[in-house]
PDB file of C-alpha atoms in Angstrom:
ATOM      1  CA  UNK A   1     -84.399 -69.100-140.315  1.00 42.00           C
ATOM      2  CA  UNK A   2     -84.628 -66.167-142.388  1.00 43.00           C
ATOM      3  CA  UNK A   3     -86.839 -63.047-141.366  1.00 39.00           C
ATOM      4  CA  UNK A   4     -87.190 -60.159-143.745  1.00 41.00           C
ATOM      5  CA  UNK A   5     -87.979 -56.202-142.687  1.00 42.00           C
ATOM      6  CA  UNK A   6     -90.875 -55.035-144.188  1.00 39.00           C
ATOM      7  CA  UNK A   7     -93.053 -57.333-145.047  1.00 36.00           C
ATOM      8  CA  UNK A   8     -97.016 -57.603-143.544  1.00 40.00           C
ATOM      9  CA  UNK A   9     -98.649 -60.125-141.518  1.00 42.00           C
ATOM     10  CA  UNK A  10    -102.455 -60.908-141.352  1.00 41.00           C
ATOM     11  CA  UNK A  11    -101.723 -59.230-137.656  1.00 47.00           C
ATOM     12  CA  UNK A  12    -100.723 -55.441-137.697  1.00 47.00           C
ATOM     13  CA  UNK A  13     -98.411 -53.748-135.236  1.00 49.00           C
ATOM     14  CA  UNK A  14     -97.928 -50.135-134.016  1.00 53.00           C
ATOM     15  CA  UNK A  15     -95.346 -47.963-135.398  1.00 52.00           C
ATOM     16  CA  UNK A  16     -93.629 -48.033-131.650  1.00 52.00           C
ATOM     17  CA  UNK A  17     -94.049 -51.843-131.736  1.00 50.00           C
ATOM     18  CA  UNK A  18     -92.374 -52.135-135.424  1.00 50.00           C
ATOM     19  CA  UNK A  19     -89.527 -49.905-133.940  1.00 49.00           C
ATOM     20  CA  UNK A  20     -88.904 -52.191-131.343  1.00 50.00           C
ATOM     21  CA  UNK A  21     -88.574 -54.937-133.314  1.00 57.00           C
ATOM     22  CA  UNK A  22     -89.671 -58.893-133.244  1.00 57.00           C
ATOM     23  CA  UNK A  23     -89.435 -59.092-129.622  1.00 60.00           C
ATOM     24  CA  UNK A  24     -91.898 -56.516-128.702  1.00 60.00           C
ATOM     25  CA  UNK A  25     -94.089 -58.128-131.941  1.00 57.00           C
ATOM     26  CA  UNK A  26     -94.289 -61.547-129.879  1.00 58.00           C
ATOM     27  CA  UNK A  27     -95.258 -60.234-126.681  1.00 59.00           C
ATOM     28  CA  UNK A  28     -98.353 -58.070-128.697  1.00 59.00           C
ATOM     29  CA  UNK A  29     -99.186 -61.543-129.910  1.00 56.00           C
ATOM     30  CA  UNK A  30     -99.733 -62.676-126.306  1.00 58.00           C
ATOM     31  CA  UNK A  31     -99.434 -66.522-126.449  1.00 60.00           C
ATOM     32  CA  UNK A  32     -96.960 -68.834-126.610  1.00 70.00           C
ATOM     33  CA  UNK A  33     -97.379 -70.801-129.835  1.00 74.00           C
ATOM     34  CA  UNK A  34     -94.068 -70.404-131.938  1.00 73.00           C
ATOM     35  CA  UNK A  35     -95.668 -70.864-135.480  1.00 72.00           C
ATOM     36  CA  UNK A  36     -98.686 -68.562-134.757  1.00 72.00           C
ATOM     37  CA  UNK A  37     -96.058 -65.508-134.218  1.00 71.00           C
ATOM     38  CA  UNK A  38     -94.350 -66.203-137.590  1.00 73.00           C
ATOM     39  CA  UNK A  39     -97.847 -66.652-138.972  1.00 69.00           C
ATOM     40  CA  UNK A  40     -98.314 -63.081-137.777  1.00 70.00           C
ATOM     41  CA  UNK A  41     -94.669 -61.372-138.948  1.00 71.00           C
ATOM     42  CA  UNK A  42     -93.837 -63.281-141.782  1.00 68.00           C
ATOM     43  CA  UNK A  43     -96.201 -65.643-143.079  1.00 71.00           C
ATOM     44  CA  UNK A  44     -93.549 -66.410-145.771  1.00 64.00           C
ATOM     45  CA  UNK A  45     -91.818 -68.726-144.180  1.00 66.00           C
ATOM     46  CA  UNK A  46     -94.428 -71.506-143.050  1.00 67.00           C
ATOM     47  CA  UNK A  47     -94.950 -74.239-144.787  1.00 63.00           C
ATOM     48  CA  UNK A  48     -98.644 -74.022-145.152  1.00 56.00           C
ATOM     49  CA  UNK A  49     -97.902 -70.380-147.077  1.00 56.00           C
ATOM     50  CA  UNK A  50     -96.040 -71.975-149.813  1.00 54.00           C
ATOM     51  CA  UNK A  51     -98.293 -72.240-153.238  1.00 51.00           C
ATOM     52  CA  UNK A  52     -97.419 -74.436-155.878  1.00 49.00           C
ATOM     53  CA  UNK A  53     -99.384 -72.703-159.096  1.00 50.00           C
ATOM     54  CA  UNK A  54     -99.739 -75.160-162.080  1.00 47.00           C
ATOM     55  CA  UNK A  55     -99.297 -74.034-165.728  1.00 46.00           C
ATOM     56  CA  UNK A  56    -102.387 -73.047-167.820  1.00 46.00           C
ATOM     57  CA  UNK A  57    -101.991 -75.700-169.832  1.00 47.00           C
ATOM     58  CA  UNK A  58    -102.813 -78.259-167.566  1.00 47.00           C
ATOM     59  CA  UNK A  59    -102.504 -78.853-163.877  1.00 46.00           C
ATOM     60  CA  UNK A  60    -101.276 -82.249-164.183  1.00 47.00           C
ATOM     61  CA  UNK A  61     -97.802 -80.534-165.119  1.00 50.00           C
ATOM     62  CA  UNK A  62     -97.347 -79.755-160.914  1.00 58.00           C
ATOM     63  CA  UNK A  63     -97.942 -82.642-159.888  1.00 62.00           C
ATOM     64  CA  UNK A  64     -95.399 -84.268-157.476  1.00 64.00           C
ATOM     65  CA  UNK A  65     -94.278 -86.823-160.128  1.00 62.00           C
ATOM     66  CA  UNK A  66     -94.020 -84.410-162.918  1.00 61.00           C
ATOM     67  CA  UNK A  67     -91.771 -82.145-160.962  1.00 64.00           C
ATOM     68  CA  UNK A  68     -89.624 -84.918-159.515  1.00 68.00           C
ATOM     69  CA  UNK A  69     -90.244 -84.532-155.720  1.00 75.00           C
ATOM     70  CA  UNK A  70     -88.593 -86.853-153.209  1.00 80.00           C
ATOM     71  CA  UNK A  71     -91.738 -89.204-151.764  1.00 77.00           C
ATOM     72  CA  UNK A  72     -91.404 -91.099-148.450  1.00 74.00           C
ATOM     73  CA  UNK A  73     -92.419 -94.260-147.155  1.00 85.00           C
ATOM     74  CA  UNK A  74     -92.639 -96.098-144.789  1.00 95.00           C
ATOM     75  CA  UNK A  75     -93.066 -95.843-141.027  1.00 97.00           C
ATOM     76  CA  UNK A  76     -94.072 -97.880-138.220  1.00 98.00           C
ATOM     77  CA  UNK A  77     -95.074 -97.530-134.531  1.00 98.00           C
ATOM     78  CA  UNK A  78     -94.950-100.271-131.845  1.00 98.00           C
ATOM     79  CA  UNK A  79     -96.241 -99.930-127.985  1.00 98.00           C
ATOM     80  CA  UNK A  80     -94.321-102.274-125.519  1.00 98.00           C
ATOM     81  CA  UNK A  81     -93.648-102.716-121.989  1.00 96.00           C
ATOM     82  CA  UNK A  82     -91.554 -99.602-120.964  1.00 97.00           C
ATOM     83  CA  UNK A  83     -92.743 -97.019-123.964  1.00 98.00           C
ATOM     84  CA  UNK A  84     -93.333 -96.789-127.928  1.00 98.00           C
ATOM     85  CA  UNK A  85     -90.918 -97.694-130.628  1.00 98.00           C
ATOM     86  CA  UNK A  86     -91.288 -96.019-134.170  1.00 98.00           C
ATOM     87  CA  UNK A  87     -88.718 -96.615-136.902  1.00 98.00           C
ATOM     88  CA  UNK A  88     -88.307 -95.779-141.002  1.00 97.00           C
ATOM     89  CA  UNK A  89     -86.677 -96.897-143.895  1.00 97.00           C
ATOM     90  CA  UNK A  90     -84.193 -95.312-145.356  1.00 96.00           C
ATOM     91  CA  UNK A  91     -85.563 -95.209-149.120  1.00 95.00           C
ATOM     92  CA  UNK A  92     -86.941 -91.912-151.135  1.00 93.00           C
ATOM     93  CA  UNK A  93     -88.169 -92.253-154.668  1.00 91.00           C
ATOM     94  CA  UNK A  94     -89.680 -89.762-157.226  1.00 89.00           C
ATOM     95  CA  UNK A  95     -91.751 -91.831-159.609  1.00 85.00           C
ATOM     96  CA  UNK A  96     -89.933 -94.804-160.994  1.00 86.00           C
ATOM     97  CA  UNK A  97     -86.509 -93.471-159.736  1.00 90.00           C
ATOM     98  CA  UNK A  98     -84.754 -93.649-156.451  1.00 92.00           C
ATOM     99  CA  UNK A  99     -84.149 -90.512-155.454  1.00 91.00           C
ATOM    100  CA  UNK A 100     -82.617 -90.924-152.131  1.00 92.00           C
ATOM    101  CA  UNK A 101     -80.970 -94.001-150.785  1.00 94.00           C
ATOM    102  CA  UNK A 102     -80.520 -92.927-147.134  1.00 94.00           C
ATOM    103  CA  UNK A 103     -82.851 -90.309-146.399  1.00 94.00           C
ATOM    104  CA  UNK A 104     -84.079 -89.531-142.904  1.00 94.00           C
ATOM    105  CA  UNK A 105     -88.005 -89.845-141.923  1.00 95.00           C
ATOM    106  CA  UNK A 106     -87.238 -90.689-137.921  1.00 97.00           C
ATOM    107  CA  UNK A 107     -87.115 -87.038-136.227  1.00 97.00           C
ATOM    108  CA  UNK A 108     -87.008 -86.723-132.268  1.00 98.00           C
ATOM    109  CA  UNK A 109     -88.845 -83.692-131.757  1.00 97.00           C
ATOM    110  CA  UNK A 110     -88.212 -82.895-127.505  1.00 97.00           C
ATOM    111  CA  UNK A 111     -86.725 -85.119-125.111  1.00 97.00           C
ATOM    112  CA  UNK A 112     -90.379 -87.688-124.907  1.00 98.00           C
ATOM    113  CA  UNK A 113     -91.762 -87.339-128.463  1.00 98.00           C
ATOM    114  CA  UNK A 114     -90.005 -88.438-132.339  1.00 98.00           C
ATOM    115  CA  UNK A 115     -92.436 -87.758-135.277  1.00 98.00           C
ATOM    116  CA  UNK A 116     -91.837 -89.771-138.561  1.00 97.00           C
ATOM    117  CA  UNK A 117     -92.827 -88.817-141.727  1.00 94.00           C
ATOM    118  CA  UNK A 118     -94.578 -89.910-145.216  1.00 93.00           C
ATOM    119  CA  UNK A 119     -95.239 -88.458-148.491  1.00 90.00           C
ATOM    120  CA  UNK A 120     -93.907 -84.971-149.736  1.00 90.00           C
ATOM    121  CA  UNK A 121     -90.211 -85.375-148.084  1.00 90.00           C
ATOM    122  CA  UNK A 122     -89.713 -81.435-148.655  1.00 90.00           C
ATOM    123  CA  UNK A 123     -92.662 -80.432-147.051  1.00 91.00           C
ATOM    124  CA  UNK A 124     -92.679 -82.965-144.916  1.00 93.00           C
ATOM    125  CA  UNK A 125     -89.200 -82.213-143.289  1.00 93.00           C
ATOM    126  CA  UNK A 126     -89.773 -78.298-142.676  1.00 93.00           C
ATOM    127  CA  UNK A 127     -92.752 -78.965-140.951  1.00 94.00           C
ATOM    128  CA  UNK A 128     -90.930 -81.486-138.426  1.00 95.00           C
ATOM    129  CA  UNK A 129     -88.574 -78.957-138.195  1.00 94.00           C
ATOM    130  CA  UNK A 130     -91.025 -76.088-137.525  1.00 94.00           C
ATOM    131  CA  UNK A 131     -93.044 -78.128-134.956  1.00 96.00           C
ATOM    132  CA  UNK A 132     -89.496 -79.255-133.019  1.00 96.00           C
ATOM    133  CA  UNK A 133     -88.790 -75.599-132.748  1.00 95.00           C
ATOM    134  CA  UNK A 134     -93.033 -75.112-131.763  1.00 95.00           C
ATOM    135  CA  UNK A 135     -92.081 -77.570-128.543  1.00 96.00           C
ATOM    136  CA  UNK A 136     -88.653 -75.909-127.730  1.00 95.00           C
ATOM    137  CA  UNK A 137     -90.758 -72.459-127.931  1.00 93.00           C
ATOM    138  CA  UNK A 138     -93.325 -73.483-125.588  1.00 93.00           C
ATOM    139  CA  UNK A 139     -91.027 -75.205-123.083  1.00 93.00           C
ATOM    140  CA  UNK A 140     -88.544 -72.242-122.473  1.00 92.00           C
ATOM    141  CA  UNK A 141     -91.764 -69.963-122.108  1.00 90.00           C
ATOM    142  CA  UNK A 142     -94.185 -71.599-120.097  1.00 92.00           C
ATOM    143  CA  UNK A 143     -91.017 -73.414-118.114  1.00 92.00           C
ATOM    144  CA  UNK A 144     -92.857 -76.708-118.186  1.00 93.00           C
ATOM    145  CA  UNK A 145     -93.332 -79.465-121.097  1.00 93.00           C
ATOM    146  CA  UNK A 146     -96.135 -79.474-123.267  1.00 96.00           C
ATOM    147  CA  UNK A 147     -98.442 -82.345-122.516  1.00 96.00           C
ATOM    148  CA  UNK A 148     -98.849 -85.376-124.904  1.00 97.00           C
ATOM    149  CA  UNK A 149    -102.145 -84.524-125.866  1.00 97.00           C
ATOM    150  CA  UNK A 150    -100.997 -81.232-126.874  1.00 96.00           C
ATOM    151  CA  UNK A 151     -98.269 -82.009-128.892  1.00 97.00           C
ATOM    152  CA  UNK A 152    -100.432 -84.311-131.073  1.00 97.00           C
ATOM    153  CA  UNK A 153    -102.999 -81.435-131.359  1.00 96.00           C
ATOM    154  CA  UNK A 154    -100.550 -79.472-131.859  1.00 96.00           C
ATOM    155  CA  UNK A 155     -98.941 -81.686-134.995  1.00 97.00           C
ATOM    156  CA  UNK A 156    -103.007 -82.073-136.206  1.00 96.00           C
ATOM    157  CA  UNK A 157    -102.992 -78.247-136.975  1.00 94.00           C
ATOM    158  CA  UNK A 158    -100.018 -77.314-138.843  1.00 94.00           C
ATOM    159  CA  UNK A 159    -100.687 -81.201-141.208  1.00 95.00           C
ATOM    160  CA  UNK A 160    -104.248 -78.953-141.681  1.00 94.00           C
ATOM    161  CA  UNK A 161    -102.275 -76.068-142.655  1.00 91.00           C
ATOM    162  CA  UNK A 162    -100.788 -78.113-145.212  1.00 91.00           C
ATOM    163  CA  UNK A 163    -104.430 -79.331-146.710  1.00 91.00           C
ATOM    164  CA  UNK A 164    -104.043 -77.044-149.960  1.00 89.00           C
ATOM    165  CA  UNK A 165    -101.043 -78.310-150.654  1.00 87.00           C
ATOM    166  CA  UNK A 166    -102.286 -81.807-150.303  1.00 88.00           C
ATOM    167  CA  UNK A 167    -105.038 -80.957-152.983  1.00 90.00           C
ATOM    168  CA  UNK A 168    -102.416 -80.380-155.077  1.00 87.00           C
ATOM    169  CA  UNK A 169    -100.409 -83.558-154.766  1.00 85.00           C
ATOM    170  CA  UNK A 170     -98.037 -82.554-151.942  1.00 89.00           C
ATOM    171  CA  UNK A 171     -99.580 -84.868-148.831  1.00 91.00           C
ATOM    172  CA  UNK A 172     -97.901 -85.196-145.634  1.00 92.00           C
ATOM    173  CA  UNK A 173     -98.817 -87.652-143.572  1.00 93.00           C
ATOM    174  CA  UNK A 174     -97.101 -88.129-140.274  1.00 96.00           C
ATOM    175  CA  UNK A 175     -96.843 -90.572-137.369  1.00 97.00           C
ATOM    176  CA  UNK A 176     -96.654 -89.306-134.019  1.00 98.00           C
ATOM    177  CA  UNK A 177     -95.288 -91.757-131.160  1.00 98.00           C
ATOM    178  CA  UNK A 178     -94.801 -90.240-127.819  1.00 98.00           C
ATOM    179  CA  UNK A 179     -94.070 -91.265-123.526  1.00 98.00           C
ATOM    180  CA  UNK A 180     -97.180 -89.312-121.474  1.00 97.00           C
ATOM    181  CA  UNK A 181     -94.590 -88.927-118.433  1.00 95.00           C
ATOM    182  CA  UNK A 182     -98.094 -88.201-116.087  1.00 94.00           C
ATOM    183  CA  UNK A 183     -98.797 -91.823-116.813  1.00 96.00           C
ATOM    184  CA  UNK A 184     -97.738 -93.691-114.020  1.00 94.00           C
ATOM    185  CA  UNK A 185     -98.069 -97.350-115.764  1.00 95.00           C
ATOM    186  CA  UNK A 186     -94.922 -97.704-118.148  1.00 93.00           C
ATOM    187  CA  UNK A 187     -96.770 -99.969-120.085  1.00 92.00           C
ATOM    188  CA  UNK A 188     -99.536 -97.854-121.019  1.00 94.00           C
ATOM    189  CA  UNK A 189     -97.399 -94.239-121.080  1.00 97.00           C
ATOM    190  CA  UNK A 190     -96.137 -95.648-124.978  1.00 97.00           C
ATOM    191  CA  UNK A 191     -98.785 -93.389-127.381  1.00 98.00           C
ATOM    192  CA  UNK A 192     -99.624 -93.317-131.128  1.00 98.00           C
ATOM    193  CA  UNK A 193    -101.460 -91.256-132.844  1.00 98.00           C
ATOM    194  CA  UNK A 194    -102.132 -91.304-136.601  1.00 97.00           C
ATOM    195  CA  UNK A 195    -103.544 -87.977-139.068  1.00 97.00           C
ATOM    196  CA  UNK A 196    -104.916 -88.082-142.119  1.00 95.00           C
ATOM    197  CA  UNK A 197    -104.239 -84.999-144.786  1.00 93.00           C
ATOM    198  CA  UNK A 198    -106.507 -82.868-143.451  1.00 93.00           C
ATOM    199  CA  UNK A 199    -105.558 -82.839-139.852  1.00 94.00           C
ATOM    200  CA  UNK A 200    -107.867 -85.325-138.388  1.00 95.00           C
ATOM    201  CA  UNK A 201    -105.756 -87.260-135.289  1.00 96.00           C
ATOM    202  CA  UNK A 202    -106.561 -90.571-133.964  1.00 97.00           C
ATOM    203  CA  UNK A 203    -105.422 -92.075-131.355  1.00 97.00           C
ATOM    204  CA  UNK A 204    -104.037 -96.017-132.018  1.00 96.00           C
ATOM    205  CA  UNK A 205    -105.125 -98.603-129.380  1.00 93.00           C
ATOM    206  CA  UNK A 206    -104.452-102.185-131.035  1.00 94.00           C
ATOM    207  CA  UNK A 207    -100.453-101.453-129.953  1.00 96.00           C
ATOM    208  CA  UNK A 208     -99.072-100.745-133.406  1.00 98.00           C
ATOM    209  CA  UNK A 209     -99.638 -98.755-136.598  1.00 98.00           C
ATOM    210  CA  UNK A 210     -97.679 -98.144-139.903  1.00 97.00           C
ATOM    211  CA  UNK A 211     -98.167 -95.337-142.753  1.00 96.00           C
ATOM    212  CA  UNK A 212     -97.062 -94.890-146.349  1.00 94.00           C
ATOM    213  CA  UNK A 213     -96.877 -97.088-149.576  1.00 93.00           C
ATOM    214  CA  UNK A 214     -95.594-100.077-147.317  1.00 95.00           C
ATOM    215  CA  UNK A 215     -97.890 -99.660-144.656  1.00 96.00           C
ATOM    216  CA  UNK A 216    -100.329-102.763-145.607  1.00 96.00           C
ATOM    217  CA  UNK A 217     -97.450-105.030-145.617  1.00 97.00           C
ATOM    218  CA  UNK A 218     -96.010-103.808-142.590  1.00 97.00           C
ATOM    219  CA  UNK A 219     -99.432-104.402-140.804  1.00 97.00           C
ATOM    220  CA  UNK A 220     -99.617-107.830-142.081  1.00 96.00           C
ATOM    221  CA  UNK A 221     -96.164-108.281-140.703  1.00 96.00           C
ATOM    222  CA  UNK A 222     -96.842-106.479-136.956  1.00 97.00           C
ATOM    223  CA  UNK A 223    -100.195-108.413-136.723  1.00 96.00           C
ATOM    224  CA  UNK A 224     -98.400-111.676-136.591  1.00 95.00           C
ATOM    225  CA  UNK A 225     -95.523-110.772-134.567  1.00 95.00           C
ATOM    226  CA  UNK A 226     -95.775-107.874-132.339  1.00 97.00           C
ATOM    227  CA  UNK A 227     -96.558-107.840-128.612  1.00 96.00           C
ATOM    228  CA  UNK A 228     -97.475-105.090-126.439  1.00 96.00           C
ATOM    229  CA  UNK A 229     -95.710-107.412-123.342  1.00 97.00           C
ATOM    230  CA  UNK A 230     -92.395-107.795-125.531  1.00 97.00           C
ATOM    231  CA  UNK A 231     -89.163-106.258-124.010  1.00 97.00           C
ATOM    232  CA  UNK A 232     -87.075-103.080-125.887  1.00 98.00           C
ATOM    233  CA  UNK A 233     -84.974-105.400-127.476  1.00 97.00           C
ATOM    234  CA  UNK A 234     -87.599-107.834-128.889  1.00 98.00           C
ATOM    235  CA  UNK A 235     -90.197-104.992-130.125  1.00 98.00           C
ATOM    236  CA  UNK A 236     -87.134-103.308-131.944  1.00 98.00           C
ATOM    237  CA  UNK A 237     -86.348-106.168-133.759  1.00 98.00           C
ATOM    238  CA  UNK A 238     -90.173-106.538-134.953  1.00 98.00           C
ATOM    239  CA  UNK A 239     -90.450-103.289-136.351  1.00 98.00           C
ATOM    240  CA  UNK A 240     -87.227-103.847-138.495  1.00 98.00           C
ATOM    241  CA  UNK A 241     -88.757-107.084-139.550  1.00 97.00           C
ATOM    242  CA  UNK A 242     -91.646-105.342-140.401  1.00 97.00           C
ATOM    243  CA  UNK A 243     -89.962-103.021-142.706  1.00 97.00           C
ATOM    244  CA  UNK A 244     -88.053-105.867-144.490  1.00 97.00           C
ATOM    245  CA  UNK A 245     -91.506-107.037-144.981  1.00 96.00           C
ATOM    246  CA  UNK A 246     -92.776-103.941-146.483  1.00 97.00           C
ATOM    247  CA  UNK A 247     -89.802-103.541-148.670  1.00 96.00           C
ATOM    248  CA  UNK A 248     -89.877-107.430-149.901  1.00 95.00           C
ATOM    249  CA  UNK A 249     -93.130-106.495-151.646  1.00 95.00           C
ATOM    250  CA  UNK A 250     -93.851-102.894-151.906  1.00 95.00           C
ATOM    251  CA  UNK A 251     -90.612-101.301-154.445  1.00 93.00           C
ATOM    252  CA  UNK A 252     -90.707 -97.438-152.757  1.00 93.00           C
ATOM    253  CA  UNK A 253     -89.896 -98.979-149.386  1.00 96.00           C
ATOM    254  CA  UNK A 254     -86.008 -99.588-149.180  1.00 95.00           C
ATOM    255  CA  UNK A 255     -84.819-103.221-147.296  1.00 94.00           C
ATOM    256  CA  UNK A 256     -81.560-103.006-145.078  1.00 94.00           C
ATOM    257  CA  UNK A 257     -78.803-102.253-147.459  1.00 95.00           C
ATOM    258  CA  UNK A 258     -75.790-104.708-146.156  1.00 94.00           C
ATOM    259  CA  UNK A 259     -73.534-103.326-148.733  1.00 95.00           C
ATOM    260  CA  UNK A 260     -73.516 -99.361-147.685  1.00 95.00           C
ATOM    261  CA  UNK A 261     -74.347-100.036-144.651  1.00 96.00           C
ATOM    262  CA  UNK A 262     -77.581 -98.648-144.659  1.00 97.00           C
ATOM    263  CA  UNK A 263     -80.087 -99.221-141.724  1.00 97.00           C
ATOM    264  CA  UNK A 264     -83.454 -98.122-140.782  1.00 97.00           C
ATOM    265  CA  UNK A 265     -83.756 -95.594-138.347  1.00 98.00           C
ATOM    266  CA  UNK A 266     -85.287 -96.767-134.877  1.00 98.00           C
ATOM    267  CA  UNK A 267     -86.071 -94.209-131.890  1.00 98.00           C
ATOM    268  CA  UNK A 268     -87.399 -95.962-128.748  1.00 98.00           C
ATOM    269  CA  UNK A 269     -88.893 -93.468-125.821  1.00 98.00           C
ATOM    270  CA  UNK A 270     -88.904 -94.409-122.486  1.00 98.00           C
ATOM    271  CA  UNK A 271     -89.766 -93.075-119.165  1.00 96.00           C
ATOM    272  CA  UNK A 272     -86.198 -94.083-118.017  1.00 95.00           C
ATOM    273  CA  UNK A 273     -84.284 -92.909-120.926  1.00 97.00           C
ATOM    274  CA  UNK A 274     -86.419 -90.541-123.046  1.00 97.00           C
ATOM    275  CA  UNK A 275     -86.212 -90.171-127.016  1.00 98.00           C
ATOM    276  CA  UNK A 276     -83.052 -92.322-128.039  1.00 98.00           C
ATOM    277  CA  UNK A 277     -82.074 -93.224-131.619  1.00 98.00           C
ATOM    278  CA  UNK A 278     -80.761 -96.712-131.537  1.00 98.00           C
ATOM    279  CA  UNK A 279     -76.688 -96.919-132.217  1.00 97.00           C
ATOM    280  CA  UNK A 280     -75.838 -98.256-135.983  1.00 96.00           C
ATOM    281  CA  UNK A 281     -73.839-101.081-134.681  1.00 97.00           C
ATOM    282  CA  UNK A 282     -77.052-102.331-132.311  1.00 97.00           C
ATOM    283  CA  UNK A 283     -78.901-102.385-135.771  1.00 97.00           C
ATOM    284  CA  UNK A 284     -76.498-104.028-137.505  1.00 97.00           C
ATOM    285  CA  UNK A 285     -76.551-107.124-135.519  1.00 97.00           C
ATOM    286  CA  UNK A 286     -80.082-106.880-136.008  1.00 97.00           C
ATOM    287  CA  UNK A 287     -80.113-106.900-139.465  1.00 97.00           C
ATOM    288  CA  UNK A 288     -77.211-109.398-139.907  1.00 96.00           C
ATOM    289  CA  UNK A 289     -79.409-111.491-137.632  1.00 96.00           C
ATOM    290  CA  UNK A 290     -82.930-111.512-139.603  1.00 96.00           C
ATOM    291  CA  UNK A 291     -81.195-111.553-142.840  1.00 95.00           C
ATOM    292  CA  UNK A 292     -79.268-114.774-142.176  1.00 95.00           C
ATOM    293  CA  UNK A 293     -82.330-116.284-140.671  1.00 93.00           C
ATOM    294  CA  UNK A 294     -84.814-115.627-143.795  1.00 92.00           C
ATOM    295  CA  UNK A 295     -81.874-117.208-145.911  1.00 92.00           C
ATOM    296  CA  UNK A 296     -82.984-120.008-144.305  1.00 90.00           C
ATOM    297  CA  UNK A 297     -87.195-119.562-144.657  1.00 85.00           C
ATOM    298  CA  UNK A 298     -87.531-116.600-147.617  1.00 82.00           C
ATOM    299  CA  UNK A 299     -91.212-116.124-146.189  1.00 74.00           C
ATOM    300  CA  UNK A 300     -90.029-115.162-142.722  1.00 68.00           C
TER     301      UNK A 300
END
């Protein structure tokens, strides 16, 4: 991360403060939130400070299609009996055009929490980045995790930051799955929690959830098939099944690609093991599986 000399926050600092530099800047501050200390030394570089001004002529020029951004889609979430599942396709378009075959929207964020993504991929992917760094931050100063309830607040306010942006075009909308380790019931410790652009959070109770352009079909798809009683093996193979769903009618989600070996990306979090992103080869077998058997019956 670049930081530049020089330039002025919405919080002022004594000369002896300036002189000493960023450290002595952050303990002025006097909290422990990561993003509110850049917010108050150089504003530049969040997400939320980034403007995207549209010619005179017309502001349908900025829009996201016009200026070819990358555009997301789709995610799912799936409680089961040991923790929460959430997996991605693979596929980015901009417009009519594919403009990523193999992007990533499946980020673990600290060792109990993995955030995925949908809409602006740009915007979308600094912020995940930011609020990783926002949980790191907080950890290694207050010596202790934040809790689950806080992380998903904590998500809810920089997607807010983001709500000009999101006038313009540039949404971000992302799912939050998460293990609440003070939860002593493994079956109920699995958490999702859904925003919309302008940083409202809900909490999920039916067991599953899905965003982006596939997100009806993947519903459709998880309604039928998922149980909050299946094992880690059986809810990981419903939420790929749910993507191929989503991709077999919506064209900006991308199916399993058995050519370049392309896979979704699945994260499961457990109490046992944590955040763990599921090998290639286990999802190969997977997919080798589920295509072979809707060779057989096309409508699954």
């Amino acid at each position: 991360m670049e930081f530049r000399e020089g330039i002025p926050g919405p919080r002022q600092f004594g000369p002896e403060q300036q002189q000493l530099g960023h450290r002595a800047a952050f303990a002025a501050l006097g909290e422990t939130s990561f993003s509110n200390y850049v917010a108050a030394t150089q504003p530049h570089l969040l997400p939320a400070a980034r403007t995207f001004d549209a010619p005179r002529s017309g502001a349908s020029h900025a829009s996201p299609e016009a200026l070819g951004v990358p555009h997301g889609t789709t995610i799912v979430a799936l409680q089961f009996n040991e923790g929460v599942v959430i997996a991605g396709d693979r596929r980015a378009t901009a417009g009519n055009v594919i403009a990523q075959r193999d992007i990533e929207k499946i980020f673990i964020t600290d060792s109990h929490s993995a955030v995925g993504i949908a809409g602006s991929a740009g915007i979308a992917i600094e912020m995940i980045r930011l609020y990783s760094v926002e949980l790191e931050h907080y950890e290694k100063i207050e010596g202790v995790q934040m809790s689950l309830d806080g992380k998903a607040n904590r998500l809810a306010g920089m997607v807010r930051g983001n709500l000009g942006a999101a006038m313009q075009g540039f949404v971000v909308v992302p799912l939050f799955a998460g293990y609440d380790v003070d939860e002593p019931d493994p079956a109920k410790a699995g958490r999702i929690v859904t925003y919309d652009p302008t940083g409202g959070r809900y909490d999920e109770w039916l067991g599953y959830h899905a965003v982006g352009s596939g997100s009806v079909f993947a519903k459709s798809s998880l309604k039928k098939l998922h149980r909050t009683s299946a094992d880690l093996e059986t809810t990981v193979r419903t939420a790929v099944a749910a993507l191929y769903d989503a991709a077999d009618d919506d064209t900006a989600t991308g199916g399993p690609d058995l050519v370049r070996k392309i896979w979704p990306v699945v994260v499961s979090i457990t109490g046992a093991e944590g955040a763990v992103r599921r090998s290639e080869s286990e999802l190969a077998g997977i997919v080798e599986r589920l295509v072979a058997e809707r060779a057989e019956n096309p409508g699954g």
